[in-house]
Amino acid sequence: MHKKIRTAAVIGSGVMGSAIAAHLAGVGISCWLLDIVPNSLTAEEGAAGLSLQHPKVRNKLATGAIAKLKKTNPAPLYSEVFADRITPGNLEDHLGELAKVDWIIEVVVERLDVKKSLLATIESVWTPGTIVSSNTSGISINEMVSDRSDAFKAHFLGTHFFNPPRYMKLLEIIPGEQTNAEVVQYMSEFCEKILGKGVVIAKDTPNFIANRIGTYGLMATLSEMLEKGYTVEEIEAVTGPAMGRPKSATFRTLDLVGLDTFVHVAQNVYDHVNTEEEKKIFHIPDVLREMVARGWTGEKNGQGFYKKVKDESGKQILALNLATLEYAPTKKVSSASLEASKAAKGTAAKVKALISANDRYAELAWNLLKPVLLYSAQLLGEIADSIVEIDNAMKWGFNWNLGPFELWDAIGLVKSVQRMESEGNLVPGWVKEWIANGHTSFYKSEPGSTFYYSEGKYKGIESKPEIISLKSLKEQNKVIISNSGASLIDIGDDIACLEFHSNNNAIGEDILSMISRSVDEVRNNYRGLVLANEGRHFCVGANLMLLLMEIQDDEWDEVNHIIKTFQDTMMKLKWFEKPVVAAPHSMTLGGGVEACLPADQIAFSAETYFGLVEVGVGLIPAGGGCKEVALMASKHLPNPEHDLQPLMNQYFETIGMAKVSTSGHDTKRLGFMRSGDFVVVNQDYRVYEAKQAVLRMDAAGYKVQLPEKIRVVGDTGKAILQTAAYTMRQGGYISKHDQLIAGKLAHVLAGGNVPAGTYVTEQYMLDLEREAFMSLCGEPKTQQRMQSLLTTGKAVRN
């Protein structure tokens, strides 16, 4: 038997250990963070009269790590308050606490002897049934516990988080030879459902799956570069988005990871692989060793393959010449193949266009892609049992858009294998046999199902009810109604989902029309409605280009009509007699927020960046955003004796400074999270959890929301808000135009020129919003801000 995980202990408070503790705390798991006891005092500690026996000294490594979590960017914590769930300690005074927790995670230095010694110490207090795991990135799981008891081995496994744990989806689970199968199954489900991870099962081989293939790809790239004389910029141009990989491509990625870390990982593979061919590719180039020796290890030391400098023109990025080890300004790279890739839509088309061209960079792309595909095929069965595990590991761990076998399908399996063999490459026998049996791809799809190569035949990918794919449902003809901006999709159990799919999911007339039509359709035929999509961002706001065009043409009646239609549509959604749940993710800004607030509940993805940011383009929220925050304040303090002003001051600052949440949890700090709203950690479960919320409300006998009166702070409250803006202006923190916008915002949030404590209608507040919005649209400086955002992607400060 094994314990269900409710509490944990992380041993090792370095960057990775503390970040893992932060992620556990973020999903509600209280944990200890333990480290060694220091053997010396700092000057400050001595001056304060502390001794080596003082708890502050003995726990300082963990205590300092927890404090650092609150300052680190990107933030390891969903919310700073979650740090309170982490208790600092040390391995001497708090060793006994390990007997009380449900999961112990070892995150100490990557040395086998240190890990074996620690695991022996853990077993001395270990309670049978407690799960123990190592976060090692490559040391053998079996060797670590070779001296431990069979009972301990049965509850021990590898849990390799990728850094940073909050943001990186991949978690490799590595069972040992004697790990209990139930423990592996439980941890796979726990890490997926509770921690929100993409779990792959790896074998106990050097560097497991993602780092094995990823490191191979990076070493192969360095080898090609040094042999053929390519520059850093040329490699970056080819190995970034053109090949379906992140913008950080190869060398920015290495600078972020740290060259010393990369060398350690590559050396680990070199030391443990058996063939001379593999040892050759994992041999560390002299230039890399020289860079590490010089301390040029990447961003943490200020320089690596790139170096940032300041000159008369400002900040400049220099790139390293590996032949001379001198830095020079970066140069732009272009070619027919790169332009063809850029013009193609979708990763498959981009990669195919890139390697199909006939120039220097097409040749480079092929020479970098080919060895990775062949190596991945060679390792099938050795590092993982399934091509799906390998593909997912590379997508989730290295942020590739397509895994190696998906990429192979994209460029044409049969044709590419013919090219490889014509160039003298050895293609694994199972690949040739697969093709000989008449197959032209590793994957194939049918409506609602995907199949993949498995031991000589196609095997279906198991579907999980918690994962609702809108793309798959559309392929199954589950679209109810649709237009250019949005679609209403049947997601089962008589629940419909409204999906935005306009450019950047910006809200325009097409989406507003579809919201209105969807309400009518759901009213007649469904139990409730979910608002969700699978775009890169949920919604970046309203269609600013359309609005600016109408303003510049002096079509003021049309501008008024656009805003009034937006407001009316949001109110139709709010007063709908069926339950509505919004499920935002990633960037949810401006009009995107205003589309969520009318919903009965909001199912925030953990990574939701939520804010009313209209002041950045010289406007204020006018799709109900101001009205909704005023209503939330009024409902939060319903007693007329309660002072609304402090809460309204907070909302005024939040909107006036265009504050955006740093996570779904952080929406609470900004005042956007209501009592019924919740956070979904696993992004893949977002639509499912929103659907379940709709079903719960329907089963409970949903009652339609009714129009509510809003208690406002009125003219005296407005004066306080405007005084705050005046003070900011006098201090030089905001411009004159910023102060004008703030004055309009204060007027609306306060409820206009009415006495404090007056109750007003929602429509009254909407009218105030629209009037203020229209007046700001007429301001030349607002139009300049709008134009700047559309043309440069940045709002001008004027």
CSV table of C-alpha atoms in Angstrom, one decimal, residues 328-590:
chain,number,residue,atom,x,y,z
A,328,ALA,CA,30.3,41.3,-32.6
A,329,PRO,CA,26.8,42.9,-33.2
A,330,THR,CA,24.3,40.4,-34.3
A,331,LYS,CA,23.5,40.2,-38.1
A,332,LYS,CA,20.1,39.5,-39.7
A,333,VAL,CA,19.9,36.3,-41.6
A,334,SER,CA,17.5,35.8,-44.6
A,335,SER,CA,17.2,33.4,-47.5
A,336,ALA,CA,14.6,31.9,-49.9
A,337,SER,CA,14.1,28.9,-47.6
A,338,LEU,CA,13.6,30.9,-44.5
A,339,GLU,CA,11.2,33.2,-46.2
A,340,ALA,CA,9.3,30.1,-47.6
A,341,SER,CA,9.1,28.7,-44.0
A,342,LYS,CA,7.9,32.0,-42.7
A,343,ALA,CA,5.1,32.3,-45.3
A,344,ALA,CA,3.9,28.7,-44.7
A,345,LYS,CA,1.1,28.2,-42.2
A,346,GLY,CA,1.5,25.6,-39.4
A,347,THR,CA,4.6,23.8,-38.2
A,348,ALA,CA,4.3,20.9,-40.6
A,349,ALA,CA,4.2,23.2,-43.6
A,350,LYS,CA,7.0,25.4,-42.3
A,351,VAL,CA,9.5,22.6,-41.8
A,352,LYS,CA,8.6,21.0,-45.1
A,353,ALA,CA,9.0,24.3,-46.9
A,354,LEU,CA,12.4,24.9,-45.2
A,355,ILE,CA,14.0,21.6,-46.1
A,356,SER,CA,12.5,21.4,-49.5
A,357,ALA,CA,14.3,24.6,-50.8
A,358,ASN,CA,17.6,24.6,-52.5
A,359,ASP,CA,20.0,26.9,-50.5
A,360,ARG,CA,22.5,26.9,-47.7
A,361,TYR,CA,20.0,27.1,-44.9
A,362,ALA,CA,17.7,24.4,-46.4
A,363,GLU,CA,20.8,22.1,-46.4
A,364,LEU,CA,21.6,23.1,-42.8
A,365,ALA,CA,18.0,22.4,-41.7
A,366,TRP,CA,18.1,18.9,-43.2
A,367,ASN,CA,21.5,18.1,-41.7
A,368,LEU,CA,20.2,19.1,-38.3
A,369,LEU,CA,16.8,17.4,-38.5
A,370,LYS,CA,17.9,14.1,-40.0
A,371,PRO,CA,20.2,12.9,-37.2
A,372,VAL,CA,17.6,13.7,-34.5
A,373,LEU,CA,14.9,11.7,-36.4
A,374,LEU,CA,17.3,8.7,-36.8
A,375,TYR,CA,18.5,8.9,-33.2
A,376,SER,CA,15.0,9.0,-31.9
A,377,ALA,CA,14.1,6.0,-33.9
A,378,GLN,CA,17.2,4.1,-32.7
A,379,LEU,CA,16.3,4.8,-29.1
A,380,LEU,CA,12.7,3.6,-29.3
A,381,GLY,CA,12.4,0.7,-26.8
A,382,GLU,CA,15.6,1.8,-25.0
A,383,ILE,CA,14.5,5.2,-23.5
A,384,ALA,CA,10.7,4.7,-23.8
A,385,ASP,CA,8.3,2.1,-25.1
A,386,SER,CA,6.2,4.5,-27.2
A,387,ILE,CA,6.8,7.1,-29.9
A,388,VAL,CA,4.1,9.1,-28.2
A,389,GLU,CA,6.2,9.3,-25.0
A,390,ILE,CA,9.2,10.5,-27.0
A,391,ASP,CA,7.1,13.1,-29.0
A,392,ASN,CA,5.4,14.4,-25.9
A,393,ALA,CA,8.7,14.6,-24.0
A,394,MET,CA,10.2,16.9,-26.6
A,395,LYS,CA,7.1,19.0,-27.0
A,396,TRP,CA,6.6,19.4,-23.2
A,397,GLY,CA,10.2,19.5,-22.2
A,398,PHE,CA,11.8,21.5,-25.0
A,399,ASN,CA,8.7,23.4,-26.3
A,400,TRP,CA,8.9,21.9,-29.8
A,401,ASN,CA,5.6,22.2,-31.7
A,402,LEU,CA,6.0,18.7,-33.1
A,403,GLY,CA,7.9,15.7,-31.6
A,404,PRO,CA,10.5,13.8,-33.7
A,405,PHE,CA,8.0,11.3,-35.1
A,406,GLU,CA,5.4,13.9,-35.8
A,407,LEU,CA,8.1,15.9,-37.6
A,408,TRP,CA,9.0,12.8,-39.7
A,409,ASP,CA,5.4,12.5,-40.8
A,410,ALA,CA,5.3,16.2,-41.6
A,411,ILE,CA,8.2,16.1,-44.0
A,412,GLY,CA,7.0,12.8,-45.6
A,413,LEU,CA,8.2,9.5,-44.0
A,414,VAL,CA,8.7,7.5,-47.2
A,415,LYS,CA,10.4,10.3,-49.2
A,416,SER,CA,12.7,11.3,-46.4
A,417,VAL,CA,13.8,7.8,-45.7
A,418,GLN,CA,14.7,7.4,-49.3
A,419,ARG,CA,16.7,10.6,-49.1
A,420,MET,CA,18.5,9.4,-45.9
A,421,GLU,CA,19.5,6.1,-47.5
A,422,SER,CA,20.6,7.7,-50.7
A,423,GLU,CA,23.0,9.8,-48.5
A,424,GLY,CA,24.4,6.7,-46.9
A,425,ASN,CA,22.6,6.9,-43.6
A,426,LEU,CA,21.6,3.8,-41.7
A,427,VAL,CA,17.8,3.8,-41.1
A,428,PRO,CA,16.6,1.5,-38.2
A,429,GLY,CA,15.2,-1.7,-39.4
A,430,TRP,CA,11.8,-1.3,-37.7
A,431,VAL,CA,11.2,2.0,-39.7
A,432,LYS,CA,12.1,0.2,-43.0
A,433,GLU,CA,9.8,-2.7,-42.1
A,434,TRP,CA,7.0,-0.4,-41.3
A,435,ILE,CA,7.3,1.3,-44.7
A,436,ALA,CA,7.6,-2.1,-46.4
A,437,ASN,CA,4.3,-3.1,-44.9
A,438,GLY,CA,2.6,-0.3,-46.8
A,439,HIS,CA,2.6,2.4,-44.1
A,440,THR,CA,3.4,6.0,-45.0
A,441,SER,CA,3.2,7.6,-41.5
A,442,PHE,CA,3.8,6.9,-37.9
A,443,TYR,CA,0.4,8.5,-36.9
A,444,LYS,CA,-3.0,8.4,-38.6
A,445,SER,CA,-6.2,10.2,-37.6
A,446,GLU,CA,-9.8,9.4,-37.9
A,447,PRO,CA,-12.7,11.6,-36.6
A,448,GLY,CA,-12.4,11.4,-32.9
A,449,SER,CA,-9.4,9.0,-32.8
A,450,THR,CA,-5.7,9.1,-33.3
A,451,PHE,CA,-3.5,6.0,-33.9
A,452,TYR,CA,0.3,5.6,-33.6
A,453,TYR,CA,2.9,3.0,-34.5
A,454,SER,CA,3.3,0.4,-31.7
A,455,GLU,CA,5.2,-2.8,-32.2
A,456,GLY,CA,4.5,-3.2,-35.9
A,457,LYS,CA,0.8,-2.1,-35.9
A,458,TYR,CA,-1.3,1.0,-35.2
A,459,LYS,CA,-2.6,1.5,-31.7
A,460,GLY,CA,-5.2,4.0,-30.6
A,461,ILE,CA,-4.2,6.8,-28.2
A,462,GLU,CA,-6.4,6.3,-25.2
A,463,SER,CA,-8.9,9.2,-24.8
A,464,LYS,CA,-9.4,10.7,-21.3
A,465,PRO,CA,-12.8,12.1,-20.5
A,466,GLU,CA,-11.1,15.0,-18.6
A,467,ILE,CA,-9.5,16.2,-21.8
A,468,ILE,CA,-12.0,17.9,-24.2
A,469,SER,CA,-10.4,18.8,-27.5
A,470,LEU,CA,-12.4,21.4,-29.4
A,471,LYS,CA,-10.3,20.8,-32.5
A,472,SER,CA,-11.2,17.1,-32.3
A,473,LEU,CA,-14.9,17.8,-31.8
A,474,LYS,CA,-14.9,20.1,-34.8
A,475,GLU,CA,-13.4,17.3,-36.9
A,476,GLN,CA,-16.3,15.1,-35.6
A,477,ASN,CA,-18.8,17.6,-37.0
A,478,LYS,CA,-19.9,18.8,-33.6
A,479,VAL,CA,-20.1,22.4,-34.7
A,480,ILE,CA,-23.7,23.7,-34.1
A,481,ILE,CA,-23.4,27.1,-35.6
A,482,SER,CA,-20.4,29.1,-36.8
A,483,ASN,CA,-19.1,32.3,-38.5
A,484,SER,CA,-15.7,33.8,-39.2
A,485,GLY,CA,-15.1,34.8,-35.6
A,486,ALA,CA,-16.5,32.1,-33.4
A,487,SER,CA,-18.2,28.7,-33.3
A,488,LEU,CA,-20.7,27.0,-31.0
A,489,ILE,CA,-19.6,23.4,-30.4
A,490,ASP,CA,-21.5,20.5,-28.8
A,491,ILE,CA,-19.2,19.2,-26.0
A,492,GLY,CA,-21.5,16.5,-24.8
A,493,ASP,CA,-24.1,16.1,-22.0
A,494,ASP,CA,-26.2,18.8,-23.6
A,495,ILE,CA,-23.6,21.5,-23.0
A,496,ALA,CA,-22.3,23.8,-25.7
A,497,CYS,CA,-19.0,25.7,-25.9
A,498,LEU,CA,-18.5,29.0,-27.6
A,499,GLU,CA,-15.1,29.1,-29.1
A,500,PHE,CA,-13.5,32.4,-30.4
A,501,HIS,CA,-11.2,31.9,-33.4
A,502,SER,CA,-10.7,35.4,-34.9
A,503,ASN,CA,-7.3,36.9,-35.3
A,504,ASN,CA,-5.8,36.9,-31.8
A,505,ASN,CA,-9.3,36.1,-30.7
A,506,ALA,CA,-10.0,39.9,-30.7
A,507,ILE,CA,-13.7,40.6,-30.2
A,508,GLY,CA,-15.4,42.2,-33.2
A,509,GLU,CA,-18.9,42.2,-34.7
A,510,ASP,CA,-18.6,38.5,-35.7
A,511,ILE,CA,-17.9,37.3,-32.2
A,512,LEU,CA,-20.6,39.5,-30.7
A,513,SER,CA,-23.1,38.2,-33.2
A,514,MET,CA,-22.1,34.6,-32.4
A,515,ILE,CA,-22.5,35.2,-28.6
A,516,SER,CA,-26.0,36.5,-29.2
A,517,ARG,CA,-26.9,33.6,-31.6
A,518,SER,CA,-25.3,31.1,-29.1
A,519,VAL,CA,-27.5,32.3,-26.3
A,520,ASP,CA,-30.6,31.8,-28.4
A,521,GLU,CA,-29.4,28.3,-29.5
A,522,VAL,CA,-28.5,27.2,-26.0
A,523,ARG,CA,-31.8,28.6,-24.6
A,524,ASN,CA,-33.7,26.2,-26.8
A,525,ASN,CA,-31.6,23.1,-27.0
A,526,TYR,CA,-28.9,22.9,-24.3
A,527,ARG,CA,-28.5,23.0,-20.5
A,528,GLY,CA,-25.7,25.6,-20.4
A,529,LEU,CA,-22.8,27.3,-22.0
A,530,VAL,CA,-19.0,27.3,-21.7
A,531,LEU,CA,-16.8,30.1,-23.1
A,532,ALA,CA,-13.4,28.7,-24.0
A,533,ASN,CA,-11.0,28.3,-26.9
A,534,GLU,CA,-7.7,26.7,-27.7
A,535,GLY,CA,-5.9,29.7,-29.2
A,536,ARG,CA,-2.6,30.9,-28.0
A,537,HIS,CA,-4.4,33.5,-25.9
A,538,PHE,CA,-8.0,33.5,-24.7
A,539,CYS,CA,-8.7,37.1,-26.0
A,540,VAL,CA,-6.5,40.2,-26.3
A,541,GLY,CA,-9.5,42.6,-26.2
A,542,ALA,CA,-11.7,44.2,-28.7
A,543,ASN,CA,-10.9,44.7,-32.4
A,544,LEU,CA,-9.0,48.0,-32.0
A,545,MET,CA,-8.3,48.4,-35.8
A,546,LEU,CA,-12.0,48.4,-36.6
A,547,LEU,CA,-12.6,51.0,-33.9
A,548,LEU,CA,-9.8,53.3,-35.0
A,549,MET,CA,-10.9,53.2,-38.6
A,550,GLU,CA,-14.4,54.4,-37.6
A,551,ILE,CA,-12.9,57.1,-35.4
A,552,GLN,CA,-10.6,58.4,-38.1
A,553,ASP,CA,-13.6,58.5,-40.5
A,554,ASP,CA,-15.6,60.5,-37.9
A,555,GLU,CA,-18.3,57.8,-37.9
A,556,TRP,CA,-19.3,58.6,-34.3
A,557,ASP,CA,-22.7,57.0,-34.6
A,558,GLU,CA,-21.0,53.8,-35.7
A,559,VAL,CA,-18.5,54.0,-32.8
A,560,ASN,CA,-21.4,54.4,-30.4
A,561,HIS,CA,-23.2,51.5,-32.0
A,562,ILE,CA,-20.1,49.3,-31.6
A,563,ILE,CA,-19.8,50.0,-27.9
A,564,LYS,CA,-23.5,49.7,-27.3
A,565,THR,CA,-23.6,46.4,-29.1
A,566,PHE,CA,-20.7,45.1,-27.0
A,567,GLN,CA,-22.5,46.2,-23.8
A,568,ASP,CA,-25.8,44.8,-24.8
A,569,THR,CA,-24.3,41.5,-25.8
A,570,MET,CA,-22.5,41.1,-22.5
A,571,MET,CA,-25.7,41.9,-20.6
A,572,LYS,CA,-27.6,39.3,-22.7
A,573,LEU,CA,-24.9,36.8,-21.6
A,574,LYS,CA,-25.2,37.9,-18.0
A,575,TRP,CA,-29.0,37.7,-17.7
A,576,PHE,CA,-29.2,34.4,-19.6
A,577,GLU,CA,-31.5,31.9,-18.0
A,578,LYS,CA,-29.0,29.1,-18.4
A,579,PRO,CA,-25.7,28.7,-16.5
A,580,VAL,CA,-22.6,30.1,-18.1
A,581,VAL,CA,-19.0,29.4,-17.2
A,582,ALA,CA,-16.0,31.2,-18.8
A,583,ALA,CA,-12.7,29.3,-19.0
A,584,PRO,CA,-9.9,31.9,-19.9
A,585,HIS,CA,-6.3,31.1,-20.3
A,586,SER,CA,-3.0,32.9,-21.0
A,587,MET,CA,-3.6,36.6,-22.1
A,588,THR,CA,-7.1,37.6,-21.2
A,589,LEU,CA,-7.2,41.3,-21.6
A,590,GLY,CA,-9.6,44.2,-21.9
